[in-house]
CSV table of C-alpha atoms and ligand atoms in Angstrom, one decimal:
chain,number,residue,atom,x,y,z
A,1,MET,CA,0.0,0.0,0.0
A,2,HIS,CA,1.8,3.1,-1.2
A,3,SER,CA,0.5,6.1,0.5
A,4,LEU,CA,-0.5,9.1,-1.6
A,5,MET,CA,-1.2,12.2,0.4
A,6,LEU,CA,-4.1,14.1,-1.1
A,7,ARG,CA,-3.2,17.8,-1.4
A,8,ASN,CA,-6.3,19.3,-2.8
A,9,ILE,CA,-8.4,18.8,0.2
A,10,TRP,CA,-8.9,20.5,3.7
A,11,TYR,CA,-7.0,19.0,6.5
A,12,PHE,CA,-7.3,19.4,10.2
A,13,GLY,CA,-4.5,21.9,10.9
A,14,ILE,CA,-4.6,22.9,14.6
A,15,SER,CA,-7.1,23.2,17.3
A,16,SER,CA,-8.2,26.8,18.0
A,17,LYS,CA,-7.4,26.3,21.7
A,18,ASP,CA,-3.8,25.6,20.7
A,19,LEU,CA,-3.4,28.9,19.0
A,20,LYS,CA,-3.8,31.8,21.4
A,21,PRO,CA,-3.7,35.4,20.3
A,22,GLY,CA,-0.1,36.5,19.7
A,23,GLN,CA,1.1,32.9,19.4
A,24,ILE,CA,2.9,31.3,16.4
A,25,VAL,CA,3.2,27.5,16.3
A,26,HIS,CA,5.1,25.1,14.1
A,27,ARG,CA,3.4,22.1,12.5
A,28,GLU,CA,4.4,19.7,9.7
A,29,ILE,CA,1.6,18.8,7.3
A,30,CYS,CA,2.0,16.6,4.2
A,31,GLY,CA,5.7,17.0,4.6
A,32,VAL,CA,5.4,20.8,4.5
A,33,PRO,CA,6.5,23.1,7.4
A,34,VAL,CA,3.7,25.3,8.5
A,35,ALA,CA,3.6,28.2,10.9
A,36,PHE,CA,0.1,28.8,12.3
A,37,GLY,CA,-0.2,32.2,13.9
A,38,ARG,CA,-2.9,34.3,15.5
A,39,LEU,CA,-2.8,38.1,15.7
A,40,SER,CA,-3.8,39.7,19.0
A,41,SER,CA,-6.9,41.0,17.1
A,42,GLY,CA,-7.9,37.3,16.8
A,43,GLY,CA,-7.3,36.5,13.1
A,44,ALA,CA,-5.5,33.3,12.4
A,45,PHE,CA,-3.2,32.6,9.5
A,46,ALA,CA,-0.8,30.0,8.1
A,47,LEU,CA,2.5,30.6,6.4
A,48,ARG,CA,5.3,28.3,5.2
A,49,ASP,CA,7.5,28.0,8.2
A,50,ILE,CA,10.7,29.1,6.5
A,51,CYS,CA,12.1,32.6,6.5
A,52,PRO,CA,13.2,33.3,2.8
A,53,HIS,CA,16.3,35.1,4.1
A,54,ARG,CA,18.3,32.3,5.8
A,55,GLY,CA,15.7,29.6,6.4
A,56,VAL,CA,15.0,30.0,10.1
A,57,PRO,CA,11.5,28.8,10.9
A,58,LEU,CA,9.2,31.9,11.3
A,59,SER,CA,7.6,30.1,14.2
A,60,GLU,CA,10.8,30.7,16.1
A,61,GLY,CA,10.1,34.4,15.8
A,62,ARG,CA,7.2,36.4,17.2
A,63,ILE,CA,4.1,38.3,16.3
A,64,ARG,CA,4.4,42.1,16.5
A,65,GLY,CA,1.2,43.9,15.7
A,66,ALA,CA,-0.1,42.5,12.4
A,67,GLN,CA,3.4,41.2,11.4
A,68,VAL,CA,5.5,38.1,11.9
A,69,GLU,CA,9.0,39.0,12.9
A,70,CYS,CA,11.8,36.5,12.1
A,71,CYS,CA,14.1,35.9,15.1
A,72,TYR,CA,17.3,36.0,13.2
A,73,HIS,CA,17.5,39.4,11.4
A,74,GLY,CA,14.1,40.8,12.2
A,75,TRP,CA,12.6,40.7,8.7
A,76,THR,CA,8.9,41.1,9.0
A,77,PHE,CA,6.0,39.6,7.0
A,78,GLY,CA,2.3,40.3,6.8
A,79,THR,CA,-0.2,37.6,7.1
A,80,ASP,CA,-0.5,37.7,3.3
A,81,GLY,CA,3.1,36.5,3.2
A,82,ARG,CA,4.6,39.8,1.9
A,83,CYS,CA,7.8,41.0,3.3
A,84,THR,CA,7.2,44.4,5.0
A,85,SER,CA,10.5,45.4,6.4
A,86,ILE,CA,14.2,44.5,6.4
A,87,PRO,CA,15.6,46.4,9.4
A,88,ALA,CA,19.3,46.2,8.4
A,89,LEU,CA,18.8,48.0,5.0
A,90,GLY,CA,20.2,51.5,4.8
A,91,GLU,CA,18.4,54.3,2.9
A,92,ASN,CA,20.5,54.0,-0.3
A,93,ASP,CA,19.8,50.2,-0.6
A,94,ASN,CA,17.1,49.8,-3.1
A,95,VAL,CA,15.5,46.4,-2.4
A,96,ASP,CA,12.0,45.7,-3.8
A,97,LEU,CA,10.3,44.2,-0.8
A,98,THR,CA,7.2,43.2,-2.8
A,99,LYS,CA,9.4,40.6,-4.5
A,100,ILE,CA,10.0,38.8,-1.2
A,101,MET,CA,7.2,36.4,-0.3
A,102,VAL,CA,6.4,33.6,2.0
A,103,ARG,CA,3.8,31.0,0.9
A,104,VAL,CA,0.4,31.5,2.5
A,105,PHE,CA,-1.9,28.6,3.1
A,106,PRO,CA,-5.6,29.1,3.0
A,107,ILE,CA,-7.3,28.4,6.3
A,108,ARG,CA,-10.8,28.2,7.7
A,109,GLU,CA,-11.6,28.4,11.4
A,110,SER,CA,-14.9,27.0,12.7
A,111,GLN,CA,-16.1,24.9,15.6
A,112,GLY,CA,-12.8,25.3,17.4
A,113,ILE,CA,-10.8,23.8,14.5
A,114,ILE,CA,-8.5,25.5,12.0
A,115,TRP,CA,-8.6,23.7,8.7
A,116,ILE,CA,-5.8,24.1,6.2
A,117,TRP,CA,-5.4,23.8,2.5
A,118,VAL,CA,-2.0,22.7,1.4
A,119,GLY,CA,-2.9,22.2,-2.3
A,120,ASP,CA,-3.2,24.5,-5.3
A,121,GLY,CA,-5.8,27.1,-5.5
A,122,ASP,CA,-7.8,28.2,-2.4
A,123,GLY,CA,-10.2,25.2,-1.9
A,124,ALA,CA,-13.2,27.6,-2.1
A,125,ASP,CA,-15.4,25.0,-3.6
A,126,VAL,CA,-14.5,22.1,-1.3
A,127,PRO,CA,-16.5,21.9,2.0
A,128,THR,CA,-14.8,21.6,5.4
A,129,PRO,CA,-16.2,18.9,7.7
A,130,LEU,CA,-19.0,20.1,9.9
A,131,VAL,CA,-20.0,18.6,13.3
A,132,PRO,CA,-23.8,18.5,13.7
A,133,ASN,CA,-25.7,20.0,16.6
A,134,VAL,CA,-22.8,22.0,18.1
A,135,GLY,CA,-23.1,25.4,16.3
A,136,GLU,CA,-19.9,27.3,16.6
A,137,THR,CA,-18.9,25.9,20.0
A,138,GLN,CA,-15.4,24.5,20.6
A,139,PRO,CA,-15.0,20.9,21.7
A,140,GLN,CA,-14.9,20.1,25.4
A,141,ILE,CA,-12.0,17.7,24.9
A,142,VAL,CA,-9.2,17.8,22.3
A,143,HIS,CA,-6.6,15.1,22.3
A,144,ALA,CA,-4.0,14.7,19.6
A,145,LEU,CA,-1.6,11.7,19.1
A,146,GLU,CA,1.1,10.9,16.5
A,147,PHE,CA,0.7,7.5,14.9
A,148,ALA,CA,3.8,5.9,13.4
A,149,VAL,CA,2.1,4.9,10.1
A,150,ASN,CA,1.1,6.8,7.0
A,151,ILE,CA,-2.3,8.4,6.6
A,152,ASP,CA,-3.8,5.3,4.8
A,153,HIS,CA,-3.0,2.9,7.7
A,154,ALA,CA,-4.2,5.4,10.2
A,155,VAL,CA,-7.5,5.9,8.4
A,156,VAL,CA,-8.0,2.2,7.7
A,157,GLY,CA,-7.3,1.6,11.4
A,158,LEU,CA,-9.9,4.2,12.3
A,159,ILE,CA,-12.7,2.7,10.2
A,160,ASP,CA,-11.8,-0.9,10.8
A,161,PRO,CA,-14.4,-2.6,13.0
A,162,ALA,CA,-12.4,-5.8,13.5
A,163,HIS,CA,-9.7,-4.6,15.7
A,164,THR,CA,-12.0,-3.2,18.4
A,165,PRO,CA,-12.4,-6.4,20.5
A,166,TYR,CA,-8.6,-7.0,20.3
A,167,VAL,CA,-7.1,-3.6,20.7
A,168,HIS,CA,-9.8,-1.8,22.7
A,169,GLU,CA,-10.7,-4.6,25.1
A,170,SER,CA,-11.2,-3.0,28.6
A,171,TRP,CA,-13.5,-3.3,31.5
A,172,TRP,CA,-15.3,0.0,30.9
A,173,TRP,CA,-15.9,-0.5,27.2
A,174,ARG,CA,-16.6,-4.2,26.6
A,175,ARG,CA,-15.4,-7.5,27.9
A,176,PRO,CA,-13.5,-10.1,25.7
A,177,GLY,CA,-15.6,-12.8,24.2
A,178,GLU,CA,-18.6,-10.5,23.6
A,179,GLN,CA,-18.3,-10.5,19.8
A,180,LYS,CA,-21.6,-10.3,18.1
A,181,ASP,CA,-22.9,-10.4,14.5
A,182,LYS,CA,-23.2,-6.9,13.2
A,183,LYS,CA,-25.2,-5.7,10.3
A,184,LYS,CA,-24.9,-2.1,9.2
A,185,ASN,CA,-26.3,0.0,6.4
A,186,PHE,CA,-24.2,2.5,4.6
A,187,SER,CA,-25.0,5.2,2.1
A,188,PRO,CA,-22.7,7.5,0.2
A,189,SER,CA,-22.3,11.1,1.3
A,190,LYS,CA,-20.7,14.1,-0.4
A,191,LEU,CA,-17.0,13.1,0.4
A,192,GLY,CA,-17.5,9.7,2.0
A,193,PHE,CA,-20.1,7.3,3.5
A,194,ASP,CA,-22.5,7.3,6.4
A,195,MET,CA,-23.3,4.4,8.6
A,196,ILE,CA,-27.0,4.9,9.0
A,197,SER,CA,-28.6,5.6,12.4
A,198,HIS,CA,-29.1,2.5,14.5
A,199,ARG,CA,-29.4,1.4,18.0
A,200,ALA,CA,-26.1,1.4,19.8
A,201,SER,CA,-24.5,-2.0,20.4
A,202,SER,CA,-25.9,-3.2,23.7
A,203,ASN,CA,-22.5,-4.4,24.7
A,204,SER,CA,-21.1,-0.9,25.0
A,205,LYS,CA,-21.7,0.0,28.7
A,206,ILE,CA,-20.6,3.6,28.2
A,207,TYR,CA,-23.7,4.4,26.0
A,208,ARG,CA,-26.0,3.5,28.9
A,209,LEU,CA,-24.6,6.5,30.8
A,210,LEU,CA,-26.2,8.8,28.2
A,211,GLY,CA,-29.8,7.9,29.1
A,212,GLY,CA,-32.5,6.9,26.7
A,213,THR,CA,-32.0,4.6,23.7
A,214,PRO,CA,-29.2,6.1,21.8
A,215,GLU,CA,-29.2,6.6,18.0
A,216,VAL,CA,-25.8,6.5,16.5
A,217,GLU,CA,-24.6,8.0,13.2
A,218,ILE,CA,-21.1,7.6,12.0
A,219,ALA,CA,-20.0,9.6,9.0
A,220,PHE,CA,-16.7,9.0,7.3
A,221,ALA,CA,-15.3,11.5,4.8
A,222,LEU,CA,-12.0,12.2,2.9
A,223,PRO,CA,-9.3,12.9,3.7
A,224,GLY,CA,-9.7,10.9,7.0
A,225,ILE,CA,-12.5,12.4,9.1
A,226,ARG,CA,-14.8,10.3,11.2
A,227,ILE,CA,-17.7,12.0,12.9
A,228,GLU,CA,-19.7,10.0,15.5
A,229,HIS,CA,-23.0,11.5,16.5
A,230,ILE,CA,-25.0,9.9,19.3
A,231,ARG,CA,-28.5,11.2,20.2
A,232,ALA,CA,-30.3,10.0,23.3
A,233,GLY,CA,-33.5,11.8,24.2
A,234,ARG,CA,-32.7,15.5,24.1
A,235,ASN,CA,-29.0,14.9,24.7
A,236,PHE,CA,-26.2,14.5,22.2
A,237,TYR,CA,-22.6,13.5,22.1
A,238,CYS,CA,-20.4,14.2,19.1
A,239,GLY,CA,-16.9,12.9,18.5
A,240,MET,CA,-14.7,13.9,15.6
A,241,THR,CA,-11.5,12.1,14.7
A,242,ALA,CA,-9.3,13.8,12.1
A,243,CYS,CA,-6.2,12.3,10.5
A,244,THR,CA,-3.6,14.6,9.0
A,245,PRO,CA,-0.4,13.4,7.3
A,246,ILE,CA,2.7,14.8,9.0
A,247,ASP,CA,4.8,13.2,6.3
A,248,GLU,CA,4.8,9.9,4.4
A,249,ASN,CA,5.3,7.8,7.5
A,250,ARG,CA,3.6,9.7,10.3
A,251,THR,CA,0.0,10.8,10.9
A,252,LEU,CA,-1.4,13.2,13.5
A,253,THR,CA,-4.8,12.0,14.7
A,254,THR,CA,-6.8,14.5,16.7
A,255,HIS,CA,-9.8,13.4,18.7
A,256,MET,CA,-12.4,16.0,19.7
A,257,MET,CA,-15.5,15.7,21.8
A,258,TRP,CA,-18.6,17.8,22.2
A,259,TRP,CA,-21.6,17.0,24.4
A,260,SER,CA,-24.7,18.5,25.7
A,261,ILE,CA,-25.0,16.8,29.1
A,262,LYS,CA,-24.0,19.3,31.9
A,263,TRP,CA,-23.0,16.6,34.4
A,264,LEU,CA,-20.7,15.0,31.8
A,265,SER,CA,-18.6,18.2,31.9
A,266,LEU,CA,-18.0,17.6,35.6
A,267,LEU,CA,-16.7,14.2,34.6
A,268,ARG,CA,-14.2,15.8,32.2
A,269,PRO,CA,-11.1,15.1,34.4
A,270,ILE,CA,-12.3,11.5,34.7
A,271,ALA,CA,-13.1,11.2,31.0
A,272,MET,CA,-9.7,12.4,29.9
A,273,PRO,CA,-7.8,9.2,31.0
A,274,PHE,CA,-10.3,7.1,29.1
A,275,VAL,CA,-9.9,9.1,25.9
A,276,ARG,CA,-6.1,8.9,26.3
A,277,SER,CA,-6.0,5.2,26.9
A,278,PHE,CA,-8.4,4.5,24.0
A,279,LEU,CA,-6.2,6.4,21.6
A,280,ALA,CA,-3.0,5.1,23.2
A,281,GLN,CA,-4.3,1.6,22.4
A,282,ASP,CA,-4.5,2.5,18.7
A,283,GLN,CA,-1.1,4.2,18.9
A,284,ALA,CA,0.5,1.1,20.4
A,285,VAL,CA,-0.9,-1.2,17.7
A,286,PHE,CA,0.3,1.2,15.0
A,287,ALA,CA,3.8,1.2,16.5
A,288,LYS,CA,3.7,-2.6,16.2
A,289,GLN,CA,2.4,-2.4,12.7
A,290,ALA,CA,5.2,0.0,11.7
A,291,LYS,CA,7.7,-2.7,12.7
A,292,GLY,CA,6.2,-5.1,10.2
A,293,LEU,CA,5.7,-2.5,7.5
A,294,ARG,CA,9.5,-1.9,7.4
A,295,TRP,CA,9.6,-5.0,5.1
A,296,ASP,CA,7.1,-3.5,2.7
A,297,PRO,CA,4.9,-6.6,2.8
A,298,ASP,CA,2.0,-7.3,0.4
A,299,LEU,CA,-1.2,-6.8,2.3
A,300,ARG,CA,-4.8,-7.9,1.8
A,301,LEU,CA,-8.1,-6.2,2.3
A,302,THR,CA,-10.4,-9.2,3.1
A,303,GLY,CA,-14.1,-9.6,3.2
A,304,GLN,CA,-16.8,-7.3,4.6
A,305,PRO,CA,-14.8,-6.3,7.7
A,306,ASP,CA,-12.3,-4.6,5.3
A,307,GLN,CA,-15.0,-3.2,2.9
A,308,GLN,CA,-14.9,0.3,4.4
A,309,ALA,CA,-11.1,0.3,3.9
A,310,LYS,CA,-11.7,-0.6,0.2
A,311,TRP,CA,-14.2,2.2,0.0
A,312,TYR,CA,-11.7,4.6,1.4
A,313,PHE,CA,-9.2,3.8,-1.3
A,314,ARG,CA,-11.8,4.0,-4.0
A,315,LEU,CA,-12.9,7.4,-2.8
A,316,LYS,CA,-9.3,8.6,-2.6
A,317,ASN,CA,-8.5,7.4,-6.1
A,318,GLU,CA,-11.6,9.0,-7.5
A,319,TRP,CA,-10.8,12.3,-5.7
A,320,GLU,CA,-7.3,12.3,-7.1
A,321,ARG,CA,-8.5,11.3,-10.6
A,322,SER,CA,-11.2,14.0,-10.8
A,323,ALA,CA,-8.8,16.6,-9.5
A,324,LYS,CA,-6.2,15.7,-12.1
A,325,ALA,CA,-8.9,15.8,-14.8
A,326,GLY,CA,-10.2,19.1,-13.5
A,327,LYS,CA,-13.7,17.6,-13.1
A,328,PRO,CA,-16.0,17.8,-10.1
A,329,PHE,CA,-15.8,14.8,-7.8
A,330,LYS,CA,-18.5,12.2,-8.1
A,331,ASN,CA,-18.9,9.7,-5.2
A,332,PRO,CA,-18.5,6.3,-6.8
A,333,LEU,CA,-20.1,4.4,-3.9
A,334,THR,CA,-23.7,3.1,-3.7
A,335,ASP,CA,-26.0,2.1,-0.8
A,336,SER,CA,-24.8,-1.2,0.8
A,337,THR,CA,-25.2,-3.4,3.8
A,338,LEU,CA,-22.1,-4.9,5.5
A,339,CYS,CA,-22.0,-7.8,8.0
A,340,TRP,CA,-19.2,-8.7,10.3
A,341,ARG,CA,-18.5,-9.9,13.9
A,342,SER,CA,-17.0,-7.5,16.4
B,401,FES,S1,16.8,34.4,8.6
B,401,FES,FE1,15.0,35.4,8.9
B,401,FES,S2,15.5,37.5,8.9
B,401,FES,FE2,17.4,36.5,8.4
B,402,FE2,FE1,-9.1,1.9,17.3
């Protein structure tokens, strides 16, 4: 499985909480160095994290007014990437500052998430993922982890139902030996597929805490976004997991949670270790997988438990194909039912 990082799509860049006014933060996305910054006036921006003078990351500098100032010789840049001053230049030195530019990445900030476009153009006609029910509120919990595998393995691991009883076995989630036959209906969405609303698995104890009979919807979309939406009576819970390639071999997976139940917020300090341990279980198995992948083995996607993974690759190929042809993306999937044991 050779990983291809889609470029012409919105990726989760950074959580709004991690970018305070006046802050500038380094990230690597699709093998590209990115400096996310926020002016004290609140506006966020993203620039290539390399000063065009001597290559020092701009994120090592600071924000001054509406400018980014490099830490080495104090060159300043606007959030549009244009160089605005070179302090060492004397009056008789005629340098055209407008010729000095840093690449700007389009961003969109909503629901506590800064999405980034690392491709060509501005991504104006491509939608960013939207969490239902939560309006513009920020998630109550944000937890990010680095997985030692490429985006494809991270995404396949995210939508793979068969690892759950082996990797996520624990007293608070489900006990071993509780595997059941599952039958789920799927339908294509704009950029992916939805698992149609159904009654939550009765062997998931945590759902009972929500009250009422929960209805669960799981939406998967390119480039690797999974949104789980649980409604129980008047309450809801929403979880978003977003995969962003750091480079060809590493993936940042960020898990965000929103909920409506007030008393659950009191449980936040208790909930955090569960979220951490759940994702740490995935992280640990990906680290083991990376050991095997060093030998570049042939792999197989087998049967209905791996069907969602096959859909992911079909969607991705189709996305890339239509982008290359300059045609609008048409989802190649159809309504289907899948059966497996987990
Ligand atoms: S390296 Fe940035 S100003 Fe010189
Ligand atoms: Fe998992």
